[in-house]
XYZ file of C-alpha atoms in Angstrom:
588
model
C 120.821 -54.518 58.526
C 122.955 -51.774 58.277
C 125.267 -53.527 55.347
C 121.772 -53.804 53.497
C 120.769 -50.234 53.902
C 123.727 -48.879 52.537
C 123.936 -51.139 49.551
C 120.614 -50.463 48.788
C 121.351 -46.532 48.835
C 124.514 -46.890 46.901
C 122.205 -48.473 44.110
C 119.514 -45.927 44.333
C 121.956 -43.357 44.117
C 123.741 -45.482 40.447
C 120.910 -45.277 39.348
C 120.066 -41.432 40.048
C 118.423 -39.872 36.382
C 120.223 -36.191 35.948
C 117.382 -36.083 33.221
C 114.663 -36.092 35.395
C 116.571 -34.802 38.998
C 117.888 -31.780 40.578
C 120.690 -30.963 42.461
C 118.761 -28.332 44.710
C 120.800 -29.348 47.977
C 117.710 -30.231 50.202
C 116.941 -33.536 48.470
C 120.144 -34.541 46.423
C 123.164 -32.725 46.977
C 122.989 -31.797 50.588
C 125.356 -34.065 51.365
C 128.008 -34.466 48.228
C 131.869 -34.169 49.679
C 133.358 -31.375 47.578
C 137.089 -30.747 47.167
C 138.183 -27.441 47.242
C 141.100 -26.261 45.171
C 143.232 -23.206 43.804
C 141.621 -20.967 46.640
C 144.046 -19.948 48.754
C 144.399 -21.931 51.848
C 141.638 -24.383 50.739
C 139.797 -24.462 53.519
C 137.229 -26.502 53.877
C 134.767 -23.907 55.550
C 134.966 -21.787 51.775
C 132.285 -24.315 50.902
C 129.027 -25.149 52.988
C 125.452 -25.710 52.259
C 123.390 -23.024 53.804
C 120.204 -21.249 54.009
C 118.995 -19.596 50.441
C 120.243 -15.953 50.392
C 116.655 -14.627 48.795
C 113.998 -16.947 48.095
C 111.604 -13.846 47.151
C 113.432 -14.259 43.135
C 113.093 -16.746 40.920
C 114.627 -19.514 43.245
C 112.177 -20.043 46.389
C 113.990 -23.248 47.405
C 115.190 -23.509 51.242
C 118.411 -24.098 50.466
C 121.970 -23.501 47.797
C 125.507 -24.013 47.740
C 127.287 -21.237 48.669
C 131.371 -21.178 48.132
C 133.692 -18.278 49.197
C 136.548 -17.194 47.019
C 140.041 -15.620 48.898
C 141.704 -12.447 47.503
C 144.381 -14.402 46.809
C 142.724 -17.600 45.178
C 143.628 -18.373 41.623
C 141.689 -17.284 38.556
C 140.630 -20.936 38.016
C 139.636 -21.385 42.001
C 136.995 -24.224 42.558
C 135.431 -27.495 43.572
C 134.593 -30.914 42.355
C 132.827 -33.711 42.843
C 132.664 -37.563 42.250
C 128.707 -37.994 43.745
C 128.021 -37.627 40.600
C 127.929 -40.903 39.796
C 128.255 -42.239 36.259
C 126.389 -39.843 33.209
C 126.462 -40.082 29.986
C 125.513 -37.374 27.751
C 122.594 -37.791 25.477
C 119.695 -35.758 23.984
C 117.436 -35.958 27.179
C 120.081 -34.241 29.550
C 122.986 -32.470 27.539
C 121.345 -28.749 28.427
C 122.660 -27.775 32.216
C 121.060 -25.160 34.403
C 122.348 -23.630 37.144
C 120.702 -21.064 39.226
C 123.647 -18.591 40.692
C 123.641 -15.574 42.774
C 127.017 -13.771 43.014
C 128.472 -10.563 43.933
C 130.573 -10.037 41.509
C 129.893 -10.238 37.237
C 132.252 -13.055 35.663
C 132.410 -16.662 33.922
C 131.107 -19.159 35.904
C 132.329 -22.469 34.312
C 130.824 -26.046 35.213
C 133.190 -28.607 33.955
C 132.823 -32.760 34.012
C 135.299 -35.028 33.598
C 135.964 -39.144 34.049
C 137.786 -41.215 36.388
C 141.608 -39.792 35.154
C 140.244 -37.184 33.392
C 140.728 -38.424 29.892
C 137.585 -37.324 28.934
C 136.863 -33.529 29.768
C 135.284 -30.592 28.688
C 133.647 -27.581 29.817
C 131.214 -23.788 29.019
C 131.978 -21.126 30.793
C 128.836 -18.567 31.021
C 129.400 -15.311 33.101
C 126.266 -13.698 35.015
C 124.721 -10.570 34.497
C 123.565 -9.584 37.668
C 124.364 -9.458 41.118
C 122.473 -9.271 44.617
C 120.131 -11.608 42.868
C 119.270 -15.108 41.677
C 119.718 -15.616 37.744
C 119.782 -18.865 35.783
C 122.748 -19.530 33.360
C 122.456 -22.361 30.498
C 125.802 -24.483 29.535
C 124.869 -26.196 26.189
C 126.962 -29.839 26.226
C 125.197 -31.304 23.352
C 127.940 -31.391 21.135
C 129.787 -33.679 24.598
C 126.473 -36.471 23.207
C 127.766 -40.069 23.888
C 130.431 -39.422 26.420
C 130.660 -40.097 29.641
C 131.578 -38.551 32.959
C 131.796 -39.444 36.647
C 133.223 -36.066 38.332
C 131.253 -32.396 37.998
C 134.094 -29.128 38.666
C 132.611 -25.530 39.079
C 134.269 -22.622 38.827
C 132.185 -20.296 40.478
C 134.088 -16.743 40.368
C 136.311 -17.282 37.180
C 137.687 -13.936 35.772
C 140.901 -13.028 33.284
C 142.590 -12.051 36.115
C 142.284 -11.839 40.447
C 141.572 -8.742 41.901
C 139.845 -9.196 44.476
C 137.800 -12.078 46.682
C 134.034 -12.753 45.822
C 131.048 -14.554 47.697
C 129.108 -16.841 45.196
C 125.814 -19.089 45.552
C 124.506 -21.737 42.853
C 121.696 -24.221 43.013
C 119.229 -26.002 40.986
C 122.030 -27.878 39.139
C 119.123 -29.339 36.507
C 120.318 -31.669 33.398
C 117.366 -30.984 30.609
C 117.212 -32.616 27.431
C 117.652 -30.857 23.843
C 115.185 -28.806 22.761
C 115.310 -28.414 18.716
C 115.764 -24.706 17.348
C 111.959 -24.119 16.043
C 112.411 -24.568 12.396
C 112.122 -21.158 10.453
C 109.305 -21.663 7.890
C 110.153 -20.839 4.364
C 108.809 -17.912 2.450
C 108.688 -17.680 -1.806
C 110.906 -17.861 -3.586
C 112.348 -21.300 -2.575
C 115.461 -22.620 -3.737
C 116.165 -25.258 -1.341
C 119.691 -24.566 -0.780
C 119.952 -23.733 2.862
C 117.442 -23.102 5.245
C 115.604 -25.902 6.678
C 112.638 -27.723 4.983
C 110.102 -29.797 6.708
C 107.924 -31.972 4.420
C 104.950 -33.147 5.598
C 104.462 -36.467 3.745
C 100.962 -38.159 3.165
C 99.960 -41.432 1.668
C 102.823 -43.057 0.199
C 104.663 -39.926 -0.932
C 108.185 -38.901 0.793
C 109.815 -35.431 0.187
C 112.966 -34.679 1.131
C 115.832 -31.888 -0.127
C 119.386 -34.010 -1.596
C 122.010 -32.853 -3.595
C 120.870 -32.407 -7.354
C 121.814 -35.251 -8.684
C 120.664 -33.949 -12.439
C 122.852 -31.029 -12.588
C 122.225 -30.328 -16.360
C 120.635 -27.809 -18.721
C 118.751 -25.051 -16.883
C 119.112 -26.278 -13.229
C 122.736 -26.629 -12.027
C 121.846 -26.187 -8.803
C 122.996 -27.647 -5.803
C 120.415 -28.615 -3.772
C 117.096 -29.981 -5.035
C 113.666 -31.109 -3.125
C 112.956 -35.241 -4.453
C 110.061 -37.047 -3.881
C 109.515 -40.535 -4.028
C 106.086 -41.991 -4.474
C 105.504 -45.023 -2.996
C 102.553 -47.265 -2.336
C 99.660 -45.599 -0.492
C 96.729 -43.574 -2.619
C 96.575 -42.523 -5.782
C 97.120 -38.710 -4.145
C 99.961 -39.476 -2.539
C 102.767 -36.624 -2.243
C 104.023 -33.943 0.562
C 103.677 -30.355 1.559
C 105.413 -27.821 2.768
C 104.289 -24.707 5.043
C 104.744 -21.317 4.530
C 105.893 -18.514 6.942
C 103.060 -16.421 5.789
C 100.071 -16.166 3.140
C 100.562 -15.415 -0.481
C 99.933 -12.390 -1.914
C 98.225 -13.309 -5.566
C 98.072 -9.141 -6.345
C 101.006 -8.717 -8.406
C 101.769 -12.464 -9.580
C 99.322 -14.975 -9.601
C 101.074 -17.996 -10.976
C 103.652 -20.041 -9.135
C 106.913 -21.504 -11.607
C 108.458 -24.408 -10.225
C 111.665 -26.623 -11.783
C 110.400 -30.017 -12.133
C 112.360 -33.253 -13.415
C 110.624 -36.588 -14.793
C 111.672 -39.931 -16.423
C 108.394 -39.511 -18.028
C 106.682 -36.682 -20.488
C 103.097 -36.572 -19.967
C 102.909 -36.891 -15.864
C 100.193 -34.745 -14.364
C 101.716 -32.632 -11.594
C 99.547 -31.348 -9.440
C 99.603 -28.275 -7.469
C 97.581 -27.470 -4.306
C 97.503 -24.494 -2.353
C 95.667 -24.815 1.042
C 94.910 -21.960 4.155
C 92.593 -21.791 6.688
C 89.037 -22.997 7.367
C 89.421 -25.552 4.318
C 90.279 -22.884 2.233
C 91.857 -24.760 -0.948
C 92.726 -24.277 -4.873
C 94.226 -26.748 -7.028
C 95.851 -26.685 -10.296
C 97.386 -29.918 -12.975
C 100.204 -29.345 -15.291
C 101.772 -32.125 -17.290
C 105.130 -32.661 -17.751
C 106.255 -32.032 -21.586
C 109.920 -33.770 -21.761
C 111.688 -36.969 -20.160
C 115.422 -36.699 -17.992
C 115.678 -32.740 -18.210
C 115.039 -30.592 -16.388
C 111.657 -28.549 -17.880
C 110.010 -25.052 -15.809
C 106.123 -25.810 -14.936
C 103.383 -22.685 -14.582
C 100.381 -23.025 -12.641
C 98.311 -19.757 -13.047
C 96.073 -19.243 -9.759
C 94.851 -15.808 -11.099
C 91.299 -14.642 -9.080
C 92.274 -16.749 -5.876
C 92.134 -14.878 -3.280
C 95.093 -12.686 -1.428
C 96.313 -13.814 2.084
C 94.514 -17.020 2.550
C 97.019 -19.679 1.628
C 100.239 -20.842 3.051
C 100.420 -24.682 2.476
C 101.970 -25.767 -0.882
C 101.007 -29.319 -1.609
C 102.433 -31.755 -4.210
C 101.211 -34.333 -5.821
C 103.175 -35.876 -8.807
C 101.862 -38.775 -11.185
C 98.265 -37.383 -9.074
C 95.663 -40.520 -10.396
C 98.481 -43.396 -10.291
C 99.840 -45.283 -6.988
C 103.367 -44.908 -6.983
C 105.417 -48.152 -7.309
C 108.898 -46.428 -5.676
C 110.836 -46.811 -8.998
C 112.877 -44.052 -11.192
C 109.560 -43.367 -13.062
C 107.642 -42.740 -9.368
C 110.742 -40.316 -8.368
C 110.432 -36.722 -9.248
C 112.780 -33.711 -8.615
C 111.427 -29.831 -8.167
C 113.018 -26.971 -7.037
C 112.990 -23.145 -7.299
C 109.570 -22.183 -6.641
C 108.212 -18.830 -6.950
C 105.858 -16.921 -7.875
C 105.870 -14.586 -10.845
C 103.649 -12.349 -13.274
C 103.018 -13.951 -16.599
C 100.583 -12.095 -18.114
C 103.066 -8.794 -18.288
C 100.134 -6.666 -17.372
C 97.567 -7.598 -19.848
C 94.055 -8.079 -19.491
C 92.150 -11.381 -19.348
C 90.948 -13.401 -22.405
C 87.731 -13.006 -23.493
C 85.260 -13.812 -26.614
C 85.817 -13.318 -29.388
C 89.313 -14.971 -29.411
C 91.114 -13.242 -32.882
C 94.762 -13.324 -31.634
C 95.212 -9.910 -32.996
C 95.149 -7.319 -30.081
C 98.134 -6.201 -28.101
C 96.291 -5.641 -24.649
C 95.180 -9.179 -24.074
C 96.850 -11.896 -22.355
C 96.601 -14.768 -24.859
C 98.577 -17.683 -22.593
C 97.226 -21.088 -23.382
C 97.362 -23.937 -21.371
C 98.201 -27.107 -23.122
C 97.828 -30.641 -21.506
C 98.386 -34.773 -22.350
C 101.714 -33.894 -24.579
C 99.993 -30.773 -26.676
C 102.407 -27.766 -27.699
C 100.619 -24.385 -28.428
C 102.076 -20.959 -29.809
C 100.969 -18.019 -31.631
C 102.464 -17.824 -34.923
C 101.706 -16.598 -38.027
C 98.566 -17.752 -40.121
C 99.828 -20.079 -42.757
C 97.787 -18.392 -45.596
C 98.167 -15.196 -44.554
C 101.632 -13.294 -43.317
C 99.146 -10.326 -41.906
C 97.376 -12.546 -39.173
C 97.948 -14.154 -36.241
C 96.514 -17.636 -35.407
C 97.339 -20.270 -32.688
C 99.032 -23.226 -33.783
C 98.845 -26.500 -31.853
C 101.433 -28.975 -32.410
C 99.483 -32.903 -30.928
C 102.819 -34.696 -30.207
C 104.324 -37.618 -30.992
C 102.747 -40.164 -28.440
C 100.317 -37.362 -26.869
C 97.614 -38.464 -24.841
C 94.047 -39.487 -27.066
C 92.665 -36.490 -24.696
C 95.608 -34.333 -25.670
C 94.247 -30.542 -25.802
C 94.624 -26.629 -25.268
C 93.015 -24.556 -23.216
C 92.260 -21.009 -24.829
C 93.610 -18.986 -22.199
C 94.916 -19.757 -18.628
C 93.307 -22.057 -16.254
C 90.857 -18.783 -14.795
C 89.754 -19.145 -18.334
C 87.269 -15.873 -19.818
C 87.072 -12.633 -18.056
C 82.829 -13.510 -18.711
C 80.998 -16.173 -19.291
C 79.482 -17.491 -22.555
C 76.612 -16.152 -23.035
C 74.488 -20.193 -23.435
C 71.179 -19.863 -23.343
C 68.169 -22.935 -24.214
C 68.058 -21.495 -27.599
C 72.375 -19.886 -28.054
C 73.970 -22.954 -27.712
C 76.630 -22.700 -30.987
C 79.994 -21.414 -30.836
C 81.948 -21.415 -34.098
C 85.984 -21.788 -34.165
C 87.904 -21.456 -37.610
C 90.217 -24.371 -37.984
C 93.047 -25.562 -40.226
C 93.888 -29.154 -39.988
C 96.348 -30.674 -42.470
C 93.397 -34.093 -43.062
C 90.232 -34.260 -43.628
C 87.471 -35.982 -41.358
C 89.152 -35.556 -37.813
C 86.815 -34.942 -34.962
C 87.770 -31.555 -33.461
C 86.168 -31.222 -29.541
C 84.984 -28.470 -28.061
C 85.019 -28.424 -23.790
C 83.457 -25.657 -21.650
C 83.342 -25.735 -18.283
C 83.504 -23.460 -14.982
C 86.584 -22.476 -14.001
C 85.600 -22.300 -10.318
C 84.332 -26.197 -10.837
C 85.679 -28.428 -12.927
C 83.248 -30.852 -13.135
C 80.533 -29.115 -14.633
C 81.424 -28.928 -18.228
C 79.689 -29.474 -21.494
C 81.326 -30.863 -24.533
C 80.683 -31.719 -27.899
C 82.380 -32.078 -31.512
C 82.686 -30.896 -35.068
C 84.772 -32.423 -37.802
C 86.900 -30.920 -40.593
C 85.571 -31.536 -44.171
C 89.281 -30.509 -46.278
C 92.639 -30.584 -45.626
C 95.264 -27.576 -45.790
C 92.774 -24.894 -45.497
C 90.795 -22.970 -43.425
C 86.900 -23.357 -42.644
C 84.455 -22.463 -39.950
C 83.485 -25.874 -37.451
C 79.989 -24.800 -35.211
C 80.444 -26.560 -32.401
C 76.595 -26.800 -30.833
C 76.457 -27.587 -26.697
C 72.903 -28.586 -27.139
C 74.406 -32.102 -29.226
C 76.862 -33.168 -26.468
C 79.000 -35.670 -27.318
C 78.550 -39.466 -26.251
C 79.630 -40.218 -22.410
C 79.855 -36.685 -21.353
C 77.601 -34.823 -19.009
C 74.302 -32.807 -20.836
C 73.895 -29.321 -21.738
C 73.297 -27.061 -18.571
C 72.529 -23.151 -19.839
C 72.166 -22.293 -16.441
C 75.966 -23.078 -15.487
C 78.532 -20.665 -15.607
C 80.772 -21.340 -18.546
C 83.578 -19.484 -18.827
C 86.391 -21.505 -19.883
C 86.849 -23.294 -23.139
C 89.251 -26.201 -24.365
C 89.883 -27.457 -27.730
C 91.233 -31.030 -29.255
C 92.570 -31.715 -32.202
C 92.198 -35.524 -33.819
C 89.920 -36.223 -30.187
C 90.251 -39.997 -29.743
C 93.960 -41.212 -31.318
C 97.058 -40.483 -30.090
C 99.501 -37.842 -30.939
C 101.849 -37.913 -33.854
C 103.443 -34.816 -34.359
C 100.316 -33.307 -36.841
C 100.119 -29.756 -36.594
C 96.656 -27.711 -36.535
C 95.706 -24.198 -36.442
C 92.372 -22.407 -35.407
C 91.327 -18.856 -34.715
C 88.412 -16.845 -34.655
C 86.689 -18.284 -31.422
C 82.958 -16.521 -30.996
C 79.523 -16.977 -30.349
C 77.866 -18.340 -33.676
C 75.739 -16.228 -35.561
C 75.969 -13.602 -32.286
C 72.992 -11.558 -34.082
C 74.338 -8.271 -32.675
C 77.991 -8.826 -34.203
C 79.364 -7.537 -31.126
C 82.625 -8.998 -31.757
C 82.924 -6.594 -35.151
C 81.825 -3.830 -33.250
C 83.723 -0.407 -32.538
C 84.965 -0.916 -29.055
C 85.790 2.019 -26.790
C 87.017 2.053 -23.280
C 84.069 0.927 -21.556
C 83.085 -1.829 -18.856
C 80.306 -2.869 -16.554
C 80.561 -4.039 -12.922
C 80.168 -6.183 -10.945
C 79.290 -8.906 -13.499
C 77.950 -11.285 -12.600
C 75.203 -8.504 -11.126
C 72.143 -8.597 -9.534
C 70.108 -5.277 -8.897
C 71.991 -3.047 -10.391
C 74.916 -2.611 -12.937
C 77.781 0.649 -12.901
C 79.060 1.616 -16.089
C 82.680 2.955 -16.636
C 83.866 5.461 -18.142
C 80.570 6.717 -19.125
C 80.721 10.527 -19.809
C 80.794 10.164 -23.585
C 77.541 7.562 -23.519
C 74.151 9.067 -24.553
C 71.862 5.855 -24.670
C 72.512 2.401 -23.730
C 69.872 -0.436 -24.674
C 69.674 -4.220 -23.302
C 69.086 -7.054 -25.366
C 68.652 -10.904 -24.816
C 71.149 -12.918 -26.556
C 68.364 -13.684 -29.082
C 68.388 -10.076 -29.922
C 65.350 -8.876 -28.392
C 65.401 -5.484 -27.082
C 64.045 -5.201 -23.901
C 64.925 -1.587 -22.515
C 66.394 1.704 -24.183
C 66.851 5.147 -22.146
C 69.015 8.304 -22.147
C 71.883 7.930 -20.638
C 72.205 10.070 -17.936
C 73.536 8.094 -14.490
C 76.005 4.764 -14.768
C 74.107 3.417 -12.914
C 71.216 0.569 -14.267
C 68.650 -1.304 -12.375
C 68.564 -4.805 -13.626
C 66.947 -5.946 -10.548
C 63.805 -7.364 -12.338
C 65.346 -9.286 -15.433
C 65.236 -13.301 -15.092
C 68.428 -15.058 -14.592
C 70.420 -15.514 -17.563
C 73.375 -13.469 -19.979
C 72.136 -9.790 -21.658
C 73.819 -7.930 -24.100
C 74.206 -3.678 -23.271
C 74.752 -1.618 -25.753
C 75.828 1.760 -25.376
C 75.820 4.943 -27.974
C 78.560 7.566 -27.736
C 77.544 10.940 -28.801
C 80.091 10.501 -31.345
C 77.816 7.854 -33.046
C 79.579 5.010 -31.935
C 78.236 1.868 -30.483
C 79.874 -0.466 -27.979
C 78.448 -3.776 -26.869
C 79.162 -6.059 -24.188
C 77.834 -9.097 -22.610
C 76.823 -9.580 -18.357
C 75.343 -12.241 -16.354
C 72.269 -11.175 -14.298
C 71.903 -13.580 -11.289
């Protein structure tokens, strides 16, 4: 019986988990046989198990280790211990504790070696206080995969020995690895160092690799890659921020971006809290280079996003080939409209305060150039490219779109663009929509009756064109797209148009005298502030017909709208130098 008992605790004790045990001396280590060496006469009474010094600290066990150093012991003075058993290191118990109580400060060094000590190593950590209980933390991660059979402290090890010293440790404790928390990234972001922790989602895979297209305007180093493969149709990855972005000063976010393929929608999420979400789609415009996207968030909100989310090829599964892979790096955000003021009707082209971005998708190339008939004026010129999408178009302004709405109406439903196309008989379409919503939109076409010359296309919302959703006035239009040769793919034509307004506007506002002047808030409801008003002497408001329905001396900015109907009103204001402003607002 007694041969069976003690094979049975010699297994129980090979098997003994250091990830999951203590060495507190009450249940395992009580009864270890330590050798004592380097300390003097090496008695064996230097080294007992006794009662805990102070059990009122952070260690309220019964009972520690306590080892007595001579005067005349060596620097390096210790004990060891083969009860240890076999261990080998791994990520579940690499991190060693030990609880020590000293009364002296200096390294206390734990040390583990093998059978013949080929394999050893050892941390030496030094207290900070005395009279008291503190726990010390020996790191052995880097020792992963080896393993050991013997543990050696060092209880009292300084440079040099002056002097004896009286030293208690407990709670031996082998704790797996816990991972540095990973520092979140802030804007800009360059991926090369820091760490960057993708959060993939249906079939797409992000990860940061070395650049392996180090060419024309990214020679970088490091590069983010994802792979798209399988899963939905949305598939991509996303990466969270170490705090919410601050739209104020620059609204749109630039990011590198590398294709196999020109035309690939790329789109761009940002996400915060409580659902909060905004999305934007750029295409790519060249094949193998490297080419710099914009996606202009401008009127999102301040301090309400932190996720970036990216979704490349977004409306195809990805099949895990070169022409699913896409490259991106250097993301930031910056101010692209240089301080100028938001689009609105009439578009003209000509004035130096307005931001006149466009935003050109399916393989379209937009600029501002000079009119081809006419060195004095400035037009936009669209370029439809050579294999360009059948839907190929331009966007006249940035995706927030008009600083107003169009004033629709059930009766104003024209809006006239001037056009030069270089052939005859092309349909030309004309998109609105609501910036806020996407998919309420109206659309509807003109086509051009000569070739190399200007004329006038109306372009009438009330006639949509076939397949597309009717004519809403009540929606809130207030973004407009245009497309050249709608139907038939690109081939490097090249069309012009300016001149963007409300047809046959029967106030002219857009040949009006304009002064400094604004309304707010517009949209409005009950009342309406006017700015800059201390040169105004009567202001009048008009349906979009033309009708007049009030006229009074100015003499507060502020106006009560509060009875008018739903629906976009022209003001129009008289300086007391004669002149006349006019602008449109949305009562709601």
């Amino acid at each position: 019986m007694k041969k069976i008992f003690t094979l049975l605790m010699a297994l129980a004790f090979a098997g003994f988990s250091f990830a999951q045990s203590i060495i507190d001396f009450e249940t395992v280590g009580q009864d270890w046989s330590w050798t004592i060496f380097e300390n003097g006469d090496n008695a064996a009474s230097l080294y007992s198990v006794v009662d805990n010094p102070d059990n009122t600290g952070v260690n309220t066990s019964t009972k520690a280790g306590k080892y007595i150093v001579n005067a005349s012991a060596q620097p390096w003075a210790g004990l060891w211990s083969a009860n240890l058993g076999s261990v080998t290191f791994s990520a579940d118990n690499c991190i060693v504790k030990v609880m020590v109580f000293k009364n002296v400060v200096s390294d206390f060094d734990v040390k583990f070696e093998n059978d013949n000590a080929s394999v050893a190593f050892e941390i030496k950590v030094a207290n900070t206080l005395t009279g008291e209980w503190e726990e010390l933390i020996f790191d052995f991660s880097a020792q992963i995969g080896k393993t050991v059979t013997k543990i050696v402290i060092f209880p009292d090890f300084p440079t040099a020995r002056t002097a004896g010293s009286t030293n208690y440790f407990d709670n031996i404790s082998f704790n797996a690895l816990t991972e540095p928390p990973v520092e979140l990234p802030t804007l800009p972001i360059d991926f090369e160092t820091g760490t960057f922790s993708f959060i993939d989602f249906d079939g797409g895979a992000a990860t940061v690799i070395a650049n392996p297209q180090s060419s024309g305007i990214n020679t970088s180093a490091k590069v983010a890659q994802i792979i798209r493969n399988g899963g939905a149709s949305w598939g991509g990855s996303k990466l969270i921020l170490n705090s919410k972005i601050d739209f104020s000063s620059a609204a749109t976010i630039s990011m590198k971006v590398y294709s196999t393929r020109a035309g690939v929608p790329v789109l761009f999420k940002l996400e915060g809290d409580a659902g909060a979400q905004a999305e934007l789609s750029v295409n790519t415009t060249v094949a193998n280079a490297w080419e710099t996207l914009e996606w202009d968030f401008t009127g999102q909100p301040s301090n309400t996003f932190n996720n970036l989310v990216f979704m490349f090829d977004f409306g195809v599964v990805g099949d895990g080939s070169a022409n699913s892979t896409f490259l991106f790096d250097d993301i930031e955000q910056i101010d692209n409209t240089g301080g100028l003021s938001q689009i609105d009707l009439p578009v003209d082209f000509e004035s130096t305060t307005v931001n006149y971005a466009m935003t050109d998708f399916g393989g379209n190339v937009s600029s501002l150039v000079e009119d081809p008939t006419d060195a004095s004026n400035t037009v936009a010129k669209v370029i439809k490219t050579a294999g360009a999408e059948t839907w190929a178009g331009t966007t006249i302004g940035t995706a927030l779109g008009f600083a107003n709405p169009l004033p629709l109406t059930s009766t104003v439903t024209k809006v006239s663009v001037r056009v030069y196309s270089p052939t005859a008989g092309i349909q030309v379409r004309l998109k609105a929509e609501d910036h806020n919503n996407v998919t309420l939109t109206v659309e509807t076409e003109a086509t051009t009756t000569i070739a190399n010359d200007w004329e006038e296309l109306v372009f009438d919302f009330s006639n949509v064109a076939t397949g597309t959703n009717p004519y809403n006035s009540a929606t809130n239009f207030d973004k407009v797209s245009i497309f050249f040769s709608f139907g038939v793919v690109g081939s490097d034509k090249v069309y012009y148009f300016d001149n963007v307004k409300m047809y046959g506007d029967p106030l002219g506002f857009d040949k009006l005298n304009q002064i400094d002047f604004q309304v707010y808030p517009n949209p409005a409801s009950d009342y309406l502030y006017i700015s800059n008003s201390s040169d105004l002497k009567r202001v009048e408001i008009y349906t979009i017909t033309g009708q007049k329905l009030r006229s009074l001396e100015f003499i507060s900015n502020k106006i009560q709208i509060a009875e008018l109907p739903q629906g976009v009103y022209l003001l129009s204001a008289e300086t007391n130098s004669e002149e006349i402003v006019t602008t449109k607002f949305f009562k709601y």
